[in-house]
PDB file of C-alpha atoms in Angstrom:
ATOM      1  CA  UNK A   1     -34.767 110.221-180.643  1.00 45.00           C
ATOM      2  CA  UNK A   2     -32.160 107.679-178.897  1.00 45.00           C
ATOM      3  CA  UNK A   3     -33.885 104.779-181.924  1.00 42.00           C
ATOM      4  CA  UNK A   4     -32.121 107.300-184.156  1.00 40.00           C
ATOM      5  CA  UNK A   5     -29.166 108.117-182.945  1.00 40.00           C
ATOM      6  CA  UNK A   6     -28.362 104.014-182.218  1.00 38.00           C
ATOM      7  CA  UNK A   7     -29.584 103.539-185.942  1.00 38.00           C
ATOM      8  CA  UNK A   8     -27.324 106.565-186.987  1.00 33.00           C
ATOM      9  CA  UNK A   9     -24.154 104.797-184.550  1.00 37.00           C
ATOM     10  CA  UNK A  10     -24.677 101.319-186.359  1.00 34.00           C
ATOM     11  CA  UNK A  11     -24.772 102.796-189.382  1.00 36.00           C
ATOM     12  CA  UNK A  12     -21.535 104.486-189.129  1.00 38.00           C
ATOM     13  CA  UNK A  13     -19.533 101.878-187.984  1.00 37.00           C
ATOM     14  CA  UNK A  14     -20.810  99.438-190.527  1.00 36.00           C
ATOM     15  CA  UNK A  15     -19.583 101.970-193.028  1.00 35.00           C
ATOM     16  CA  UNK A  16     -16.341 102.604-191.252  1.00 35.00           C
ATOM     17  CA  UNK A  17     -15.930  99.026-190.763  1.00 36.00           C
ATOM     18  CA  UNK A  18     -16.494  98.109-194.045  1.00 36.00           C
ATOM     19  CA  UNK A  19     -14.143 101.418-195.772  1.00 35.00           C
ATOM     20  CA  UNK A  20     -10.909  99.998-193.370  1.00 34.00           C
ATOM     21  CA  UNK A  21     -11.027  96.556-194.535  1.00 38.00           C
ATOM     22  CA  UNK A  22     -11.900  95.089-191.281  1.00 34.00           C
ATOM     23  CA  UNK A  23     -15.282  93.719-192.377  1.00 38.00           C
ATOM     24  CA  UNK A  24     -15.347  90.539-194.603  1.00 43.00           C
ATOM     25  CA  UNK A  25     -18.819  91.806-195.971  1.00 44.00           C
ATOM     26  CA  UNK A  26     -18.227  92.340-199.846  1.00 40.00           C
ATOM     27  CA  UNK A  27     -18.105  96.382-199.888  1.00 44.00           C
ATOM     28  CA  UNK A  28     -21.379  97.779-202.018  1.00 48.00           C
ATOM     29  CA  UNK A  29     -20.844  96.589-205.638  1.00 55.00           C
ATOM     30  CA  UNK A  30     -18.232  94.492-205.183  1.00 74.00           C
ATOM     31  CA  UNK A  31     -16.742  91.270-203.781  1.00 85.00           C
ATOM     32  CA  UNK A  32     -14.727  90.326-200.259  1.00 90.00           C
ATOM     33  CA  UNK A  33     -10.925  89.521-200.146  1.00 92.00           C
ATOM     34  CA  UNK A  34     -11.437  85.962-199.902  1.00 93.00           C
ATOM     35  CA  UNK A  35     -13.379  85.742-202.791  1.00 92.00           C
ATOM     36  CA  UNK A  36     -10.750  87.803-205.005  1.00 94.00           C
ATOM     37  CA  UNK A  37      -8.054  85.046-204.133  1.00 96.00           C
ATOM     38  CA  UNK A  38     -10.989  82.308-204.692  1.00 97.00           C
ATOM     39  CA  UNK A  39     -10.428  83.502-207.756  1.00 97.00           C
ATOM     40  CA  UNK A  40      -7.057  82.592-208.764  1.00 97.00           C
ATOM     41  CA  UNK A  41      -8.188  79.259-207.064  1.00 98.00           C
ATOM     42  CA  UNK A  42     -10.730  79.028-209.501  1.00 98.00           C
ATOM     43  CA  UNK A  43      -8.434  79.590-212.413  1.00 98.00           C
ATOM     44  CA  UNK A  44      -6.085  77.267-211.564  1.00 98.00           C
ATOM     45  CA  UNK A  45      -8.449  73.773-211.750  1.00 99.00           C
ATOM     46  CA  UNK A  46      -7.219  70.886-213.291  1.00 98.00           C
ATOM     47  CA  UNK A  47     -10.911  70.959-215.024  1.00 99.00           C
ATOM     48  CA  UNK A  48     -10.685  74.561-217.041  1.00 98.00           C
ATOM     49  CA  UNK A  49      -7.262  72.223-218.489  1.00 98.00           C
ATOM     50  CA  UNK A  50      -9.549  69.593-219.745  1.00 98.00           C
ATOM     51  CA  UNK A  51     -10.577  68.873-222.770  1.00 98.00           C
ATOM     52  CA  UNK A  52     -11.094  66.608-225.662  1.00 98.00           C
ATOM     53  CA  UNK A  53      -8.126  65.891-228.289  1.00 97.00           C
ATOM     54  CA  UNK A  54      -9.799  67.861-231.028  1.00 97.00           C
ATOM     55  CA  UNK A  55     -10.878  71.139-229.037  1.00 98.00           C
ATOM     56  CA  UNK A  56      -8.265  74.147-228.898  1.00 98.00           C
ATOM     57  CA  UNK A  57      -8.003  75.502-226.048  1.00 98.00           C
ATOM     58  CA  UNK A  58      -8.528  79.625-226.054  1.00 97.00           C
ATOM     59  CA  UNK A  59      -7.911  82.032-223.523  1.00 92.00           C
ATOM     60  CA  UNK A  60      -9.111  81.656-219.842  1.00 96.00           C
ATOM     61  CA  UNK A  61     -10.346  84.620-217.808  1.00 98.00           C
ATOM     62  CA  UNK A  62     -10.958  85.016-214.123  1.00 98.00           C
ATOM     63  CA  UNK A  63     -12.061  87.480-211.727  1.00 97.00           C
ATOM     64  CA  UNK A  64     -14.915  88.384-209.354  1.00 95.00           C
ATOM     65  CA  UNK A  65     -18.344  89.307-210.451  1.00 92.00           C
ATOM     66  CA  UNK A  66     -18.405  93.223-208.777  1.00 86.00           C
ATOM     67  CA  UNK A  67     -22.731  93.295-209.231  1.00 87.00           C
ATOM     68  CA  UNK A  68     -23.416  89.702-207.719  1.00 86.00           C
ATOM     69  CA  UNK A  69     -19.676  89.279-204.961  1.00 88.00           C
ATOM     70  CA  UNK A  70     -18.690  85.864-206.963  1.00 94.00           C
ATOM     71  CA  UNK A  71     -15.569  84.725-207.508  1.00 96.00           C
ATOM     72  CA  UNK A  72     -15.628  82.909-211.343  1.00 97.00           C
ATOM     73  CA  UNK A  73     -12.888  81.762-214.189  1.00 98.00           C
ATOM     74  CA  UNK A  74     -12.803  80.228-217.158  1.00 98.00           C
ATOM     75  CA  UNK A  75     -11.982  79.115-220.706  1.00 98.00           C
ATOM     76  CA  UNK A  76     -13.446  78.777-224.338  1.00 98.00           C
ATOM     77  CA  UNK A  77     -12.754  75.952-226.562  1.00 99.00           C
ATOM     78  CA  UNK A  78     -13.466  75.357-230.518  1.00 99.00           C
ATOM     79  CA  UNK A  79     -13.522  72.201-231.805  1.00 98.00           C
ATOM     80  CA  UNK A  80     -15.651  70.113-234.686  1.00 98.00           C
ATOM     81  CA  UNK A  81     -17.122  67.981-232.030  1.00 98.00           C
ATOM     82  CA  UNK A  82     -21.082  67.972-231.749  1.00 96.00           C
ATOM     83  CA  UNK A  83     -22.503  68.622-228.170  1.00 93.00           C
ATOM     84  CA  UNK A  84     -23.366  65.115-227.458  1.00 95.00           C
ATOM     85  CA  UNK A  85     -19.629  64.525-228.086  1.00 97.00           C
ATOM     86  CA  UNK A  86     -18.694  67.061-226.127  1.00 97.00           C
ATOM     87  CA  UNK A  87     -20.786  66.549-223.023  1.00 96.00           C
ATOM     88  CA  UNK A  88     -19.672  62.944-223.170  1.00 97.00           C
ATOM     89  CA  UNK A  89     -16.465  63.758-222.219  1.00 98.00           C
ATOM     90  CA  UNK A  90     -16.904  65.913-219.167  1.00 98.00           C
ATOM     91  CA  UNK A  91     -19.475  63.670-217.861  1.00 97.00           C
ATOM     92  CA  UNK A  92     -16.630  61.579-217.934  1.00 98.00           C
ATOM     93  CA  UNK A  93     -13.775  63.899-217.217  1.00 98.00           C
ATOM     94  CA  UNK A  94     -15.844  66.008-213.990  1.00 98.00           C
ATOM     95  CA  UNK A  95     -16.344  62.545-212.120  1.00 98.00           C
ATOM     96  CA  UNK A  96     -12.597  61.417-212.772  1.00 98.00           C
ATOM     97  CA  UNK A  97     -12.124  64.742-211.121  1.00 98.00           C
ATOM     98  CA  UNK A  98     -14.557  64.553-208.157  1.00 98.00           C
ATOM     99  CA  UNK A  99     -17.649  66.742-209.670  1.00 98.00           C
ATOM    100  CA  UNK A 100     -20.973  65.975-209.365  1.00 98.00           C
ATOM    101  CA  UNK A 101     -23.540  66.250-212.100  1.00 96.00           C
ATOM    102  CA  UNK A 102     -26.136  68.821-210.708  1.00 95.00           C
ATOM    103  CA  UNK A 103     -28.060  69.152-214.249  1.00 90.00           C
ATOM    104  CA  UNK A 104     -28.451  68.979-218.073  1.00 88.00           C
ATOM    105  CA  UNK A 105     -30.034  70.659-220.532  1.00 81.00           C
ATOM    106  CA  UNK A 106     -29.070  70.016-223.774  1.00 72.00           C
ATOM    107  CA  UNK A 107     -30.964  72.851-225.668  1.00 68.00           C
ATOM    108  CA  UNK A 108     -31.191  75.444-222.677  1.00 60.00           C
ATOM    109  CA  UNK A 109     -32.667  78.467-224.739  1.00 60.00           C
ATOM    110  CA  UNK A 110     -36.656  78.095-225.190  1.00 55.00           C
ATOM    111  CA  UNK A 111     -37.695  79.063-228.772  1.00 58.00           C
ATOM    112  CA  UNK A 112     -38.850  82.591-227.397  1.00 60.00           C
ATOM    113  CA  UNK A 113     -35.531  83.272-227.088  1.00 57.00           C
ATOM    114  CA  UNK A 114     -35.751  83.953-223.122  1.00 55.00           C
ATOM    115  CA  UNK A 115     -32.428  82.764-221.702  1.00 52.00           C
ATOM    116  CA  UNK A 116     -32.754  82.206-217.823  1.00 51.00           C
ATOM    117  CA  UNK A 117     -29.847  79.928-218.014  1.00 62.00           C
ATOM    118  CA  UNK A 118     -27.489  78.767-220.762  1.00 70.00           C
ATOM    119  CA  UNK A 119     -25.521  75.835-218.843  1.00 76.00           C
ATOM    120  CA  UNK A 120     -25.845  72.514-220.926  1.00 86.00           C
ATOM    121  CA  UNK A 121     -24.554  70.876-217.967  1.00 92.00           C
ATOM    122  CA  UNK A 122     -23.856  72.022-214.700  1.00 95.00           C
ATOM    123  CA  UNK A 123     -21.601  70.483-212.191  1.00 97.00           C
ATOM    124  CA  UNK A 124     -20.627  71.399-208.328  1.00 97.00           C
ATOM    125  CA  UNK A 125     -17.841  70.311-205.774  1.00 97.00           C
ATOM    126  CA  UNK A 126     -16.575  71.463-202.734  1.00 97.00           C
ATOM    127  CA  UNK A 127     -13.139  74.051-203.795  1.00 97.00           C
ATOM    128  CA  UNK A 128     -11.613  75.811-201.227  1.00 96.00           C
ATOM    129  CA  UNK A 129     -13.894  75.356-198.312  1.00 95.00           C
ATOM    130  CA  UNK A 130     -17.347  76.342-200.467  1.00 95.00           C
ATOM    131  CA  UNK A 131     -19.281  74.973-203.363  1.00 95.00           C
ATOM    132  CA  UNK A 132     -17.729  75.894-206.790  1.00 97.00           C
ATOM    133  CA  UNK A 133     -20.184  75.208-209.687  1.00 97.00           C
ATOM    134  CA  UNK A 134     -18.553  74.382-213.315  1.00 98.00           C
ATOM    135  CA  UNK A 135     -21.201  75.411-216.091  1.00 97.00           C
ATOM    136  CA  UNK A 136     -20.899  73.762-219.602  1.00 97.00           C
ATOM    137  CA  UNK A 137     -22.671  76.495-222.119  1.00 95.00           C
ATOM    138  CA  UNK A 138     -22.361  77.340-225.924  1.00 93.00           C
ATOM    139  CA  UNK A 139     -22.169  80.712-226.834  1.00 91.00           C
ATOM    140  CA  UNK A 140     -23.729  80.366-229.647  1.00 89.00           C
ATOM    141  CA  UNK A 141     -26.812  79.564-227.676  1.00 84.00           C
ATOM    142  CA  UNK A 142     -26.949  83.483-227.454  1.00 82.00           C
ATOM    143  CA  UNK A 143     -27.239  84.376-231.122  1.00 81.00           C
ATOM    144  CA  UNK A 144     -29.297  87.152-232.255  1.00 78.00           C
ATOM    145  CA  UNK A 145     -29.114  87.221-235.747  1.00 81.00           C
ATOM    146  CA  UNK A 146     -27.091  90.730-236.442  1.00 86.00           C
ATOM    147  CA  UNK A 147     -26.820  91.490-233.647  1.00 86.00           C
ATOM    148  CA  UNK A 148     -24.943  88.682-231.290  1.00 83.00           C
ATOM    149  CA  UNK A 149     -23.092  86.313-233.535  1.00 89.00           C
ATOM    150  CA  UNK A 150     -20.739  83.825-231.629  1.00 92.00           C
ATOM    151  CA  UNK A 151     -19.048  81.036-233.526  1.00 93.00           C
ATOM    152  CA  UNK A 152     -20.780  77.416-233.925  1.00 92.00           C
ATOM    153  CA  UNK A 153     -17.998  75.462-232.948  1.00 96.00           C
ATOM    154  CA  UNK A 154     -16.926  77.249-229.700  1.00 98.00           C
ATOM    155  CA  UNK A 155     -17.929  76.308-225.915  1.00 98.00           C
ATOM    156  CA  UNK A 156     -17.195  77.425-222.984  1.00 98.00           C
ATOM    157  CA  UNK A 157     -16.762  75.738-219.439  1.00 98.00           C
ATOM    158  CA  UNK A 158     -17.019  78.383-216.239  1.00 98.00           C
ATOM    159  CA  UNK A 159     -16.726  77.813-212.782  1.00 98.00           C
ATOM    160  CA  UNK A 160     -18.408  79.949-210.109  1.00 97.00           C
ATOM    161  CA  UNK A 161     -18.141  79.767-206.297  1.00 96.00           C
ATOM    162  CA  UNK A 162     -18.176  82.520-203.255  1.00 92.00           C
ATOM    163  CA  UNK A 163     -17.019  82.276-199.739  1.00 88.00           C
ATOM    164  CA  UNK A 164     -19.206  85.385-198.676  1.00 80.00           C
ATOM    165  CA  UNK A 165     -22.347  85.538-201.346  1.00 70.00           C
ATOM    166  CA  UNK A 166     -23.764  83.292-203.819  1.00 79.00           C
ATOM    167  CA  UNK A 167     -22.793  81.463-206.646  1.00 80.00           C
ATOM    168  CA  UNK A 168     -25.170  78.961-209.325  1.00 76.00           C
ATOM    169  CA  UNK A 169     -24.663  77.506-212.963  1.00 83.00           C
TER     170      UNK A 169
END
């Protein structure tokens, strides 16, 4: 009976604690305070900027992921670059601005069509006290004929990062 009633007591003030704010434990579906304003920090990188002279830049996005408690942003480009060309120049431009090169794949969907990952290259750094990962992908990678149809010529550069979960290419 008193294994219950302490179980019952933590319970409770974990759920009190977390309803009043004063927990920094993302609530249940959704992400902390500090990764919310990770977010704007994640927006405003010099890298979601870059881009080569030919790509137009379309609109960025940011928020927090409320399933997984990540912060992300990002931004689409098109451009009549190939994707050698393109992954050229952020090799280039994510070391100019302090990224590492975690990984590339440069045809991440296997021919069954069972996406685990579409990042064509995936970088990480150190942003705002945590790792931030940047994620080069093409959405056309995604294509299901009639069904999913994104554009040839667009790509798409995210970054992820989380003070208080978990965050990957």
């Amino acid at each position: 009976m008193g294994r219950r009633a302490a179980g019952l007591a933590t319970a409770g003030a974990l759920v009190l604690g977390t309803s009043s704010g004063c927990s920094g434990l993302p609530s249940i579906g959704g992400c902390t305070d500090r990764d919310e304003k990770l977010a704007t920090v994640l927006a405003e990188l010099p890298i979601l900027s870059a881009h080569p002279g030919t790509a137009t830049p379309q609109d960025g996005y940011s928020g927090c992921d409320t399933d997984d408690g990540f912060a992300y942003a990002g931004r689409r480009f098109r451009t009549d670059l190939d994707r050698e060309e393109i992954m050229t120049f952020y090799r280039d431009a994510t070391a100019e601005d302090g990224w590492r090169l975690d990984s590339e794949n440069p045809n991440p969907v296997p021919s069954d069509g069972l996406a685990v990952s579409t990042a064509v290259g995936c970088f990480s750094k150190e942003v705002d006290g945590t790792t931030a990962h940047l994620n080069l992908w093409f959405p056309s990678d995604l294509n299901i004929p009639g069904e999913i149809e994104e554009p040839e010529d667009e790509y798409g550069l995210d970054v992820t990062g989380s003070h208080d979960g978990a965050a990957w290419c």
